[in-house]
Coordinates of C-alpha atoms in Angstrom, one line a residue:
Chain A
M1 CA -39.8 -64.8 -95.8
S2 CA -43.0 -66.8 -95.8
D3 CA -43.9 -68.9 -98.7
Q4 CA -47.6 -68.6 -97.8
Y5 CA -49.1 -66.2 -100.1
E6 CA -52.0 -66.3 -102.5
Y7 CA -50.8 -64.1 -105.3
I8 CA -47.1 -63.7 -106.2
L9 CA -48.0 -60.5 -108.0
K10 CA -51.1 -58.3 -107.9
T11 CA -52.0 -54.9 -109.1
E12 CA -55.0 -52.8 -108.2
H13 CA -56.2 -49.8 -110.1
V14 CA -52.8 -49.2 -111.7
S15 CA -52.8 -46.0 -113.9
K16 CA -50.0 -44.3 -115.6
R17 CA -50.0 -40.9 -117.3
F18 CA -47.3 -39.4 -119.4
G19 CA -48.2 -35.7 -119.3
T20 CA -51.8 -35.7 -120.5
L21 CA -51.6 -39.0 -122.2
E22 CA -53.2 -41.8 -120.2
V23 CA -51.3 -45.0 -121.0
L24 CA -52.7 -47.2 -118.4
K25 CA -56.2 -47.0 -117.0
D26 CA -57.1 -48.9 -113.9
I27 CA -55.3 -52.2 -114.5
N28 CA -56.2 -55.0 -112.1
L29 CA -54.2 -58.2 -112.4
S30 CA -53.5 -61.1 -110.1
V31 CA -50.8 -63.6 -110.9
K32 CA -50.4 -67.0 -109.1
K33 CA -47.2 -68.7 -108.7
G34 CA -46.4 -70.8 -111.8
E35 CA -48.9 -69.1 -114.0
V36 CA -47.8 -68.1 -117.6
I37 CA -49.6 -65.0 -118.8
C38 CA -49.3 -63.6 -122.2
I39 CA -50.3 -60.0 -122.9
I40 CA -51.3 -59.3 -126.5
G41 CA -52.7 -56.2 -128.1
P42 CA -52.0 -53.5 -130.6
S43 CA -49.0 -51.3 -130.2
G44 CA -49.6 -48.3 -128.0
A45 CA -51.9 -50.3 -125.8
G46 CA -49.7 -49.9 -122.8
K47 CA -48.5 -53.5 -122.6
S48 CA -44.8 -52.6 -122.2
T49 CA -45.5 -49.8 -119.9
F50 CA -47.5 -52.0 -117.7
L51 CA -44.7 -54.6 -117.6
R52 CA -42.1 -51.9 -116.9
S53 CA -44.1 -50.4 -114.1
L54 CA -44.2 -53.7 -112.4
N55 CA -40.4 -53.7 -111.8
Q56 CA -40.2 -50.0 -111.3
L57 CA -38.6 -49.0 -114.6
E58 CA -41.7 -46.7 -114.8
K59 CA -43.3 -45.0 -111.9
I60 CA -47.0 -45.5 -111.8
T61 CA -49.3 -42.5 -111.4
S62 CA -51.6 -44.2 -109.1
G63 CA -52.6 -47.7 -107.9
K64 CA -51.3 -50.4 -105.8
I65 CA -48.7 -53.1 -106.5
F66 CA -48.5 -56.2 -104.3
I67 CA -45.7 -58.7 -104.4
R68 CA -46.3 -61.9 -102.4
D69 CA -49.4 -60.3 -101.0
E70 CA -47.3 -57.5 -99.4
L71 CA -48.2 -54.0 -100.4
F72 CA -45.1 -53.1 -102.4
L73 CA -46.1 -49.7 -103.6
H74 CA -49.2 -47.5 -103.3
R75 CA -49.3 -44.2 -105.2
E76 CA -52.0 -41.7 -105.8
N77 CA -51.7 -38.7 -108.2
D78 CA -47.9 -39.2 -108.6
H79 CA -47.3 -39.2 -104.9
T80 CA -46.2 -42.3 -103.0
V81 CA -48.7 -43.0 -100.3
D82 CA -47.2 -46.1 -98.9
K83 CA -44.4 -48.5 -99.8
L84 CA -42.1 -51.1 -98.3
P85 CA -38.8 -50.0 -96.9
R86 CA -36.1 -49.6 -99.5
E87 CA -34.2 -52.8 -98.6
K88 CA -37.3 -54.9 -98.6
Q89 CA -38.3 -53.4 -102.0
Q90 CA -34.9 -54.1 -103.4
E91 CA -35.1 -57.7 -102.1
L92 CA -38.5 -58.3 -103.8
L93 CA -37.5 -56.6 -107.0
L94 CA -34.7 -59.1 -107.3
E95 CA -37.4 -61.8 -107.6
M96 CA -38.4 -60.3 -110.9
G97 CA -36.2 -61.0 -113.9
M98 CA -36.7 -58.9 -117.0
V99 CA -36.0 -59.6 -120.7
F100 CA -36.0 -56.6 -123.0
Q101 CA -37.0 -56.3 -126.6
R102 CA -33.5 -55.0 -127.5
F103 CA -31.7 -57.5 -125.3
N104 CA -29.6 -54.8 -123.6
L105 CA -26.7 -57.0 -123.0
F106 CA -23.6 -55.3 -121.6
P107 CA -21.5 -55.0 -124.8
H108 CA -18.1 -54.6 -123.0
K109 CA -18.5 -57.9 -121.1
T110 CA -18.3 -61.4 -122.5
V111 CA -21.4 -63.6 -122.5
L112 CA -20.2 -65.3 -119.3
Q113 CA -19.5 -62.0 -117.6
N114 CA -22.9 -60.7 -118.6
V115 CA -24.5 -63.6 -116.8
C116 CA -22.3 -63.5 -113.8
E117 CA -22.1 -59.8 -113.2
A118 CA -25.3 -59.2 -111.1
P119 CA -25.2 -62.3 -108.9
I120 CA -21.6 -61.4 -108.0
I121 CA -21.9 -57.7 -107.4
V122 CA -25.6 -57.4 -106.3
K123 CA -26.0 -60.7 -104.3
K124 CA -22.3 -60.9 -103.4
E125 CA -22.2 -64.6 -104.3
K126 CA -19.0 -66.4 -104.7
K127 CA -17.5 -66.1 -108.2
E128 CA -16.9 -69.8 -108.6
D129 CA -20.4 -70.7 -107.7
V130 CA -21.9 -68.1 -110.0
E131 CA -19.7 -69.2 -112.9
K132 CA -20.7 -72.8 -112.4
R133 CA -24.4 -71.9 -112.4
A134 CA -23.9 -69.5 -115.3
K135 CA -22.4 -72.2 -117.4
E136 CA -25.3 -74.5 -116.7
L137 CA -27.7 -71.7 -117.7
L138 CA -25.8 -71.1 -120.9
D139 CA -26.0 -74.8 -121.6
R140 CA -29.7 -74.7 -120.9
V141 CA -30.2 -71.9 -123.5
G142 CA -27.9 -73.8 -125.9
L143 CA -25.0 -71.3 -125.9
S144 CA -22.3 -72.9 -123.7
E145 CA -19.7 -72.7 -126.5
K146 CA -20.2 -68.9 -126.7
A147 CA -19.3 -68.2 -123.1
D148 CA -16.2 -66.2 -123.9
E149 CA -17.6 -64.2 -126.9
Y150 CA -18.6 -60.6 -126.8
P151 CA -22.3 -60.0 -127.5
S152 CA -21.5 -58.2 -130.7
R153 CA -20.3 -61.5 -132.2
L154 CA -23.7 -63.1 -131.5
S155 CA -26.9 -63.1 -133.6
G156 CA -29.9 -61.4 -132.2
G157 CA -31.5 -64.7 -131.2
Q158 CA -28.4 -65.8 -129.4
Q159 CA -28.1 -62.4 -127.6
Q160 CA -31.7 -62.7 -126.4
R161 CA -31.0 -66.2 -125.1
V162 CA -28.0 -64.8 -123.2
A163 CA -30.3 -62.1 -121.8
I164 CA -32.7 -64.8 -120.6
A165 CA -29.8 -66.7 -119.0
R166 CA -28.6 -63.4 -117.4
A167 CA -32.0 -62.8 -115.9
L168 CA -32.3 -66.4 -114.7
A169 CA -28.9 -66.2 -113.0
M170 CA -30.5 -64.1 -110.3
N171 CA -32.9 -67.0 -109.5
P172 CA -36.0 -64.9 -109.9
E173 CA -39.5 -66.2 -109.2
I174 CA -41.1 -64.2 -112.0
M175 CA -39.8 -63.5 -115.4
L176 CA -41.1 -60.5 -117.3
F177 CA -40.7 -60.6 -121.1
D178 CA -41.1 -57.4 -123.0
E179 CA -41.6 -58.4 -126.6
P180 CA -38.6 -60.6 -126.5
T181 CA -38.8 -61.7 -130.2
S182 CA -39.9 -58.4 -131.8
A183 CA -36.4 -57.3 -132.7
L184 CA -35.4 -60.6 -134.1
D185 CA -35.1 -61.9 -137.7
P186 CA -38.0 -64.3 -138.3
E187 CA -35.7 -67.3 -138.5
L188 CA -34.2 -66.6 -135.1
V189 CA -37.5 -66.3 -133.3
G190 CA -38.0 -70.1 -132.9
D191 CA -34.9 -70.7 -130.7
V192 CA -35.9 -68.0 -128.3
L193 CA -39.5 -69.2 -128.1
K194 CA -38.2 -72.7 -127.5
V195 CA -36.2 -71.6 -124.5
M196 CA -39.2 -69.6 -123.1
K197 CA -41.4 -72.6 -123.6
E198 CA -39.0 -74.9 -121.7
L199 CA -38.9 -72.3 -119.0
A200 CA -42.7 -72.2 -118.8
E201 CA -42.8 -76.0 -118.6
S202 CA -40.3 -75.9 -115.7
G203 CA -42.9 -74.1 -113.6
M204 CA -41.6 -70.5 -113.9
T205 CA -44.1 -67.7 -113.4
M206 CA -44.0 -65.7 -116.5
L207 CA -45.5 -62.5 -117.9
C208 CA -44.9 -62.1 -121.6
V209 CA -45.8 -59.2 -123.7
T210 CA -45.7 -60.8 -127.1
H211 CA -46.9 -60.6 -130.7
E212 CA -46.3 -64.4 -131.2
M213 CA -49.9 -65.6 -131.2
G214 CA -48.8 -69.2 -131.7
F215 CA -46.7 -69.1 -128.6
A216 CA -49.4 -67.4 -126.5
R217 CA -51.9 -70.0 -127.6
E218 CA -49.7 -72.9 -126.9
V219 CA -47.9 -71.9 -123.7
A220 CA -50.1 -69.4 -121.8
D221 CA -52.4 -70.3 -119.0
R222 CA -54.1 -67.0 -119.4
V223 CA -54.1 -64.4 -122.2
L224 CA -54.8 -60.7 -121.6
F225 CA -55.9 -58.6 -124.5
M226 CA -54.9 -54.9 -123.9
A227 CA -56.1 -51.9 -125.9
D228 CA -56.0 -48.2 -125.1
G229 CA -54.6 -48.7 -121.6
I230 CA -57.2 -51.2 -120.4
I231 CA -57.4 -54.9 -120.2
A232 CA -60.2 -55.3 -122.8
E233 CA -60.6 -59.0 -122.4
E234 CA -58.9 -61.9 -120.6
G235 CA -59.3 -65.6 -120.5
T236 CA -57.8 -68.9 -121.4
P237 CA -56.1 -69.0 -124.8
E238 CA -59.0 -71.1 -126.0
E239 CA -61.5 -68.5 -125.1
I240 CA -59.5 -65.6 -126.5
F241 CA -58.4 -67.1 -129.8
T242 CA -61.4 -69.2 -130.7
S243 CA -64.3 -67.2 -129.3
P244 CA -63.3 -63.6 -128.5
K245 CA -66.2 -61.6 -127.1
A246 CA -65.0 -58.0 -127.3
E247 CA -65.2 -56.3 -130.7
R248 CA -61.7 -55.0 -130.3
T249 CA -60.2 -58.4 -129.7
K250 CA -62.0 -59.8 -132.8
N251 CA -60.7 -57.0 -135.0
F252 CA -57.2 -57.4 -133.6
L253 CA -57.0 -61.1 -134.0
N254 CA -58.5 -60.9 -137.5
A255 CA -55.8 -58.5 -138.5
V256 CA -53.0 -60.4 -136.9
L257 CA -53.9 -63.9 -137.8
E258 CA -54.7 -63.1 -141.4
A259 CA -51.3 -61.5 -142.0
Chain B
M1 CA -6.6 -60.6 -133.6
K2 CA -7.6 -60.7 -137.2
K3 CA -5.0 -61.4 -139.9
S4 CA -5.5 -58.0 -141.6
E5 CA -4.9 -56.3 -138.2
M6 CA -1.7 -58.3 -137.7
K7 CA -0.5 -57.2 -141.1
K8 CA -1.2 -53.6 -140.4
H9 CA 0.4 -54.0 -137.0
S10 CA 3.6 -55.6 -138.3
G11 CA 3.8 -52.9 -141.0
Q12 CA 3.9 -50.2 -138.4
I13 CA 6.4 -52.1 -136.3
I14 CA 8.7 -52.7 -139.3
T15 CA 8.6 -49.0 -140.2
A16 CA 9.4 -48.0 -136.6
I17 CA 12.3 -50.5 -136.5
V18 CA 13.7 -49.3 -139.8
I19 CA 13.6 -45.6 -138.6
I20 CA 15.2 -46.6 -135.3
V21 CA 17.9 -48.6 -137.0
I22 CA 18.7 -45.7 -139.4
C23 CA 18.8 -43.3 -136.5
I24 CA 21.2 -45.6 -134.6
I25 CA 23.5 -45.9 -137.6
L26 CA 23.4 -42.2 -138.2
G27 CA 24.1 -41.7 -134.5
L28 CA 27.1 -44.1 -134.6
L29 CA 28.5 -42.4 -137.7
K30 CA 28.3 -38.9 -136.2
P31 CA 31.7 -37.6 -135.2
G32 CA 32.4 -37.4 -131.5
R33 CA 32.9 -34.3 -129.4
E34 CA 36.7 -34.5 -129.5
T35 CA 36.7 -34.7 -133.3
L36 CA 34.4 -31.6 -133.4
L37 CA 36.6 -29.6 -131.0
S38 CA 39.8 -30.7 -132.7
M39 CA 38.8 -28.7 -135.8
T40 CA 39.3 -25.4 -134.1
S41 CA 41.6 -22.8 -135.5
P42 CA 45.1 -22.5 -134.0
E43 CA 44.3 -19.2 -132.3
M44 CA 41.3 -20.7 -130.6
Q45 CA 43.3 -23.7 -129.6
K46 CA 45.9 -21.5 -128.1
M47 CA 43.3 -19.8 -126.0
I48 CA 41.8 -23.1 -124.9
D49 CA 45.2 -24.2 -123.8
A50 CA 45.8 -20.9 -122.0
D51 CA 42.5 -21.4 -120.2
A52 CA 43.5 -24.8 -118.9
S53 CA 46.2 -23.2 -116.8
S54 CA 44.3 -20.1 -115.8
T55 CA 41.4 -19.5 -113.4
R56 CA 39.9 -16.9 -115.6
K57 CA 38.2 -18.8 -118.5
R58 CA 37.9 -16.8 -121.7
V59 CA 36.5 -19.5 -124.0
T60 CA 32.9 -20.7 -123.8
V61 CA 32.4 -24.1 -125.3
T62 CA 28.9 -25.2 -126.1
Y63 CA 28.4 -28.8 -127.2
N64 CA 25.0 -30.1 -128.3
S65 CA 24.4 -33.7 -129.3
L66 CA 21.0 -34.5 -130.8
F67 CA 20.8 -38.2 -131.6
I68 CA 22.1 -38.1 -135.2
I69 CA 23.7 -34.7 -135.4
N70 CA 25.9 -32.6 -133.2
Y71 CA 27.0 -29.0 -132.9
A72 CA 29.8 -27.2 -131.1
S73 CA 30.3 -23.6 -130.7
L74 CA 33.3 -21.8 -129.2
S75 CA 33.4 -18.2 -128.4
T76 CA 35.7 -15.9 -126.5
S77 CA 35.2 -12.8 -124.6
G78 CA 37.5 -10.0 -123.8
A79 CA 39.8 -8.1 -126.1
N80 CA 40.2 -10.8 -128.8
V81 CA 36.6 -11.7 -129.7
M82 CA 36.4 -14.8 -131.8
S83 CA 33.7 -17.4 -132.4
E84 CA 33.7 -20.7 -134.3
R85 CA 31.0 -23.2 -134.9
Y86 CA 31.0 -26.7 -136.2
V87 CA 28.4 -29.2 -137.1
G88 CA 29.1 -33.0 -137.2
F89 CA 27.0 -35.3 -139.3
L90 CA 27.6 -38.7 -141.0
G91 CA 31.3 -38.9 -140.1
K92 CA 32.1 -35.4 -141.3
V93 CA 32.6 -32.1 -139.6
Y94 CA 31.3 -29.0 -141.3
Q95 CA 32.2 -25.5 -140.5
A96 CA 29.0 -23.6 -139.5
D97 CA 30.0 -20.0 -139.4
E98 CA 28.0 -19.0 -142.5
G99 CA 25.6 -20.2 -145.1
V100 CA 23.4 -23.2 -144.8
M101 CA 25.5 -24.9 -142.2
K102 CA 25.2 -21.9 -139.9
V103 CA 21.4 -22.3 -140.0
V104 CA 21.7 -26.0 -139.5
G105 CA 24.0 -25.5 -136.5
Q106 CA 21.6 -22.9 -135.0
M107 CA 18.6 -25.3 -135.5
V108 CA 20.5 -28.1 -133.7
N109 CA 21.3 -25.7 -130.9
Y110 CA 17.8 -24.3 -130.6
T111 CA 16.2 -27.7 -130.8
Y112 CA 18.5 -29.0 -128.1
R113 CA 17.6 -26.2 -125.8
M114 CA 13.9 -26.3 -126.5
L115 CA 13.8 -30.1 -125.9
G116 CA 15.5 -29.5 -122.5
V117 CA 18.1 -32.3 -123.2
G118 CA 20.2 -33.0 -120.1
E119 CA 17.9 -30.8 -117.9
N120 CA 15.3 -31.9 -115.4
L121 CA 11.5 -31.9 -116.0
M122 CA 11.3 -28.2 -115.4
H123 CA 12.7 -27.4 -118.9
G124 CA 11.6 -27.3 -122.5
A125 CA 9.6 -30.1 -124.1
K126 CA 9.9 -32.1 -120.9
L127 CA 8.0 -29.4 -119.0
T128 CA 5.4 -29.1 -121.7
I129 CA 4.8 -32.9 -121.8
T130 CA 4.8 -33.3 -118.1
L131 CA 2.4 -30.5 -117.5
T132 CA 0.0 -31.6 -120.3
T133 CA 0.0 -35.3 -119.2
L134 CA -0.7 -34.5 -115.6
T135 CA -3.3 -31.9 -116.5
V136 CA -5.3 -34.2 -118.7
L137 CA -5.0 -37.0 -116.1
F138 CA -6.3 -34.8 -113.2
G139 CA -8.7 -33.1 -115.7
V140 CA -10.4 -36.4 -116.6
L141 CA -10.7 -37.5 -113.0
L142 CA -12.1 -34.1 -111.9
G143 CA -14.3 -34.0 -115.1
T144 CA -15.8 -37.4 -114.2
L145 CA -16.8 -36.2 -110.8
L146 CA -18.2 -33.0 -112.3
A147 CA -20.1 -34.9 -115.0
L148 CA -21.6 -37.3 -112.4
G149 CA -22.6 -34.2 -110.4
K150 CA -24.1 -32.5 -113.4
I151 CA -26.3 -35.4 -114.4
S152 CA -27.2 -36.2 -110.8
K153 CA -30.8 -35.9 -109.8
K154 CA -29.7 -33.9 -106.7
K155 CA -30.4 -30.3 -107.8
I156 CA -27.7 -28.9 -105.6
L157 CA -25.0 -31.1 -107.0
S158 CA -26.1 -30.5 -110.5
K159 CA -26.2 -26.7 -110.0
L160 CA -22.8 -26.6 -108.4
S161 CA -21.2 -28.6 -111.1
G162 CA -22.9 -26.5 -113.7
A163 CA -21.6 -23.3 -112.1
Y164 CA -18.1 -24.7 -111.9
I165 CA -18.1 -25.6 -115.6
F166 CA -19.6 -22.3 -116.5
F167 CA -17.0 -20.4 -114.5
F168 CA -13.9 -22.2 -115.8
R169 CA -15.1 -22.3 -119.4
G170 CA -16.2 -18.7 -119.3
T171 CA -13.0 -17.1 -118.1
P172 CA -9.6 -17.0 -119.8
L173 CA -7.1 -19.7 -118.8
L174 CA -4.3 -17.1 -118.6
I175 CA -6.2 -15.2 -115.9
Q176 CA -7.0 -18.4 -114.1
I177 CA -3.2 -19.1 -114.0
F178 CA -2.6 -15.6 -112.7
V179 CA -5.2 -16.0 -110.0
V180 CA -3.7 -19.3 -108.8
Y181 CA -0.1 -18.0 -109.1
F182 CA -0.5 -14.5 -107.7
T183 CA -4.0 -13.9 -106.2
V184 CA -4.4 -17.0 -104.1
P185 CA -0.9 -16.8 -102.3
G186 CA -1.5 -13.0 -102.0
I187 CA -4.8 -13.5 -100.1
F188 CA -3.6 -16.4 -97.9
G189 CA -0.1 -15.0 -97.4
F190 CA 2.2 -17.7 -98.8
A191 CA 4.4 -18.2 -101.8
W192 CA 4.4 -21.2 -104.1
R193 CA 8.2 -21.6 -103.8
D194 CA 7.7 -22.2 -100.0
L195 CA 6.5 -25.6 -100.9
F196 CA 10.1 -26.5 -101.6
N197 CA 13.4 -26.4 -99.8
V198 CA 14.8 -22.8 -99.6
N199 CA 18.2 -24.2 -100.8
D200 CA 16.6 -25.8 -103.8
A201 CA 17.8 -23.6 -106.7
E202 CA 14.7 -24.5 -108.7
A203 CA 12.2 -23.9 -105.9
V204 CA 10.7 -20.9 -107.8
Y205 CA 10.2 -23.0 -110.9
K206 CA 8.8 -25.9 -109.0
G207 CA 6.4 -23.7 -107.1
A208 CA 5.3 -22.1 -110.4
F209 CA 4.8 -25.5 -111.9
I210 CA 2.6 -26.6 -109.1
A211 CA 0.5 -23.4 -109.5
A212 CA 0.3 -23.9 -113.2
L213 CA -0.7 -27.5 -112.8
I214 CA -3.5 -26.6 -110.4
A215 CA -4.8 -23.9 -112.7
F216 CA -4.6 -26.2 -115.8
A217 CA -6.2 -29.2 -114.0
L218 CA -9.1 -27.0 -112.7
N219 CA -9.6 -25.6 -116.1
S220 CA -9.3 -28.9 -118.0
G221 CA -11.7 -30.5 -115.5
A222 CA -14.5 -28.2 -116.8
Y223 CA -13.9 -29.2 -120.4
C224 CA -13.5 -32.9 -119.5
A225 CA -16.7 -32.8 -117.6
E226 CA -18.6 -32.0 -120.8
I227 CA -16.7 -34.8 -122.6
V228 CA -17.5 -37.3 -119.9
R229 CA -21.1 -36.1 -119.7
S230 CA -21.8 -36.5 -123.4
A231 CA -20.1 -39.9 -123.4
I232 CA -22.2 -41.1 -120.5
Q233 CA -25.4 -39.7 -122.1
S234 CA -24.6 -41.4 -125.4
I235 CA -24.9 -44.8 -123.8
D236 CA -28.1 -46.5 -124.6
K237 CA -30.8 -46.0 -122.0
G238 CA -31.4 -49.8 -122.2
Q239 CA -28.1 -50.3 -120.4
F240 CA -29.3 -48.4 -117.3
E241 CA -32.6 -50.3 -117.4
A242 CA -31.0 -53.7 -117.7
A243 CA -28.7 -52.9 -114.8
K244 CA -31.6 -51.6 -112.7
A245 CA -33.7 -54.7 -113.6
L246 CA -30.8 -56.8 -112.3
G247 CA -30.9 -54.9 -109.0
M248 CA -27.7 -52.9 -109.4
S249 CA -27.5 -49.6 -107.5
Y250 CA -26.8 -46.3 -109.3
G251 CA -23.2 -46.5 -108.2
Q252 CA -22.7 -50.0 -109.4
T253 CA -24.4 -49.2 -112.7
M254 CA -22.1 -46.3 -113.2
T255 CA -18.8 -47.8 -112.2
R256 CA -19.4 -51.3 -113.8
I257 CA -21.6 -50.7 -116.8
I258 CA -21.8 -47.1 -117.9
I259 CA -18.4 -45.6 -117.3
P260 CA -16.4 -48.5 -118.8
Q261 CA -18.5 -48.2 -122.0
S262 CA -18.2 -44.4 -121.9
I263 CA -14.4 -44.5 -121.8
R264 CA -14.1 -45.7 -125.4
R265 CA -16.3 -42.9 -126.6
M266 CA -14.4 -40.4 -124.6
I267 CA -11.0 -41.2 -126.0
P268 CA -11.2 -39.2 -129.3
N269 CA -12.4 -36.2 -127.3
V270 CA -9.8 -36.6 -124.6
S271 CA -7.2 -36.9 -127.3
N272 CA -8.4 -33.6 -128.7
E273 CA -8.4 -32.1 -125.2
F274 CA -4.8 -33.3 -124.8
I275 CA -3.7 -31.5 -127.9
M276 CA -5.5 -28.3 -126.8
V277 CA -3.8 -28.4 -123.4
L278 CA -0.5 -29.1 -125.1
K279 CA -0.8 -25.9 -127.0
D280 CA -2.4 -24.0 -124.1
A281 CA 0.6 -25.0 -122.0
S282 CA 2.6 -22.3 -123.8
L283 CA 0.7 -19.8 -121.5
V284 CA 3.0 -20.7 -118.7
F285 CA 5.5 -18.3 -120.2
A286 CA 3.5 -15.7 -118.3
I287 CA 4.7 -17.1 -115.0
S288 CA 8.2 -17.6 -116.3
L289 CA 8.2 -21.4 -116.6
M290 CA 10.7 -22.6 -119.2
D291 CA 8.5 -24.5 -121.6
I292 CA 9.1 -24.8 -125.3
T293 CA 7.5 -21.4 -126.0
T294 CA 9.4 -19.6 -123.3
V295 CA 12.7 -21.0 -124.4
S296 CA 12.1 -20.1 -128.0
K297 CA 11.0 -16.6 -127.1
N298 CA 14.1 -16.2 -124.9
I299 CA 16.3 -17.3 -127.7
M300 CA 14.6 -14.8 -130.0
T301 CA 15.1 -11.9 -127.7
S302 CA 18.6 -12.7 -126.6
E303 CA 20.0 -13.8 -129.9
G304 CA 17.8 -12.0 -132.3
S305 CA 17.1 -15.2 -134.2
Y306 CA 13.8 -15.1 -135.9
L307 CA 14.3 -18.7 -137.2
V308 CA 13.9 -20.2 -133.8
F309 CA 10.1 -20.5 -134.0
I310 CA 10.4 -22.9 -136.9
P311 CA 12.0 -25.8 -134.9
A312 CA 9.5 -24.8 -132.1
L313 CA 6.6 -25.6 -134.4
V314 CA 8.2 -28.8 -135.5
I315 CA 8.7 -29.9 -131.9
Y316 CA 5.0 -29.3 -131.1
L317 CA 4.0 -31.2 -134.2
V318 CA 6.1 -34.2 -133.4
I319 CA 4.7 -34.3 -129.9
T320 CA 1.1 -34.0 -131.2
A321 CA 1.7 -36.7 -133.7
F322 CA 3.2 -39.0 -131.1
F323 CA 0.4 -38.6 -128.6
G324 CA -2.2 -38.8 -131.4
F325 CA -0.7 -42.2 -132.2
I326 CA -0.8 -43.3 -128.6
F327 CA -4.5 -42.3 -128.2
D328 CA -5.3 -44.2 -131.4
K329 CA -3.8 -47.3 -129.9
I330 CA -5.6 -46.9 -126.7
E331 CA -8.9 -46.5 -128.6
K332 CA -8.3 -49.7 -130.5
K333 CA -7.5 -51.5 -127.3
F334 CA -10.8 -50.4 -125.8
S335 CA -12.7 -51.3 -129.0
V336 CA -12.2 -55.1 -128.7
Y337 CA -15.8 -55.8 -127.9
E338 CA -17.3 -53.9 -130.9

């Protein structure tokens, strides 16, 4: 696999329809390695759908998705026009880690098993190696002493940090965060954001759908404002938060920042 | 384990131990066979002695020992018809030819026969329990396959599973048993007893048992399929998504993530299915298998005893309670993570 590529992730004209409802309209985005991008916007704007269609949890209606400059998937009118062979697709998808709003930890497995499961059964790595790495990751998210607990014994913030460790255990190149702090009690948000911030500083490529404006402002290299299925405005955090151009962005930011 | 759980646990264990100890003591205090038979009248004793030196036996001795109580009945045939019955309990022997003790004696005898004490698995409660357990075991396995078929995205699999479930839930189990036992061998020209050695005296029973098991398992599979399907579909969609995002295949997601979580949710319904099958198992009387129901009905017709069905009910209840308890324990065991 060559490391020579311009964009680690790119979308061209991505659209998504649920029935007659157009959720995404012609989304174009290019992500370079190491970039941290935050996607903000009102609910129903299609932020989560966009993120989910990147790692194929949703099938796009039309558009192209490139991963490492390779055409990963090309669809028109709900028909696949072109795509990589299955194995290659699978391989590239493993480069994307995903963190969900509702954590989605496996409740019947301990914290350590949650982190180790996929590397062992998907990547067929040795159990000892994976466990060693998993313990380091749990240490990194500050939960090494919870390794043998079941998720139900953990707070939401702790569960989300386990979910981050679980995604990192696959050694992904990009991390997708789908409103990772929206389901958390306010006092637990900080711990999760801290982990994400450290991750960003370590050079991870990140796409975060978030309502945490402070986080976006501080950590993001680029902020996308999405509304009604389009990217209404994009720019550096500075541009978006201090001098938004689009009317929609202004209204949204006023509403959010006042609250 | 939490302290309160320990307490509850030890309470149950203590109760069980107390009951077992009481039973053992009662069992030890019960008079032996010899004591019971030594109570016979001189005339009967004379005939027993005469039998000992004759090839033609005229006295039939029945002796039933049921844990804490036992029962003996002696009857003669021929010109001089006599019959005597005794019940032994707590170190004493009671005459059981009339009144309450007669009923008690009958109950001991009926229970003994319906439980199939001293017989192989083809008799009484043993047959009922064996058939039920195996049925539910195969039923769940078959049901899991059918459920996976039914929720599969492959239209053909889904339709086939749906048709199977529709057929077996939409026709009477009794006729399904008849079809497996009579129709299938009729068409293909074999007999179920041929599966066993000709010299095996129980080949007919064993053959009928296999046929019954097949019919029951096929039928139970259809019901279990719905149990498994609803359990799988009750698992949060996020679990599928998380597994997919981690690169797991459909098979890996099912076997490692979804089915293990479904099992706990299935247990109450499987327990229910078990009890249904236990009761449906009485249908095997139609192909002359000797389960609890058949034995009780035979006693009713041959001895004209209308009381026999009462101990039959009690036996079914005890079995139900016992397995209900077991399933409860299994469910607790699978709930550790909640």
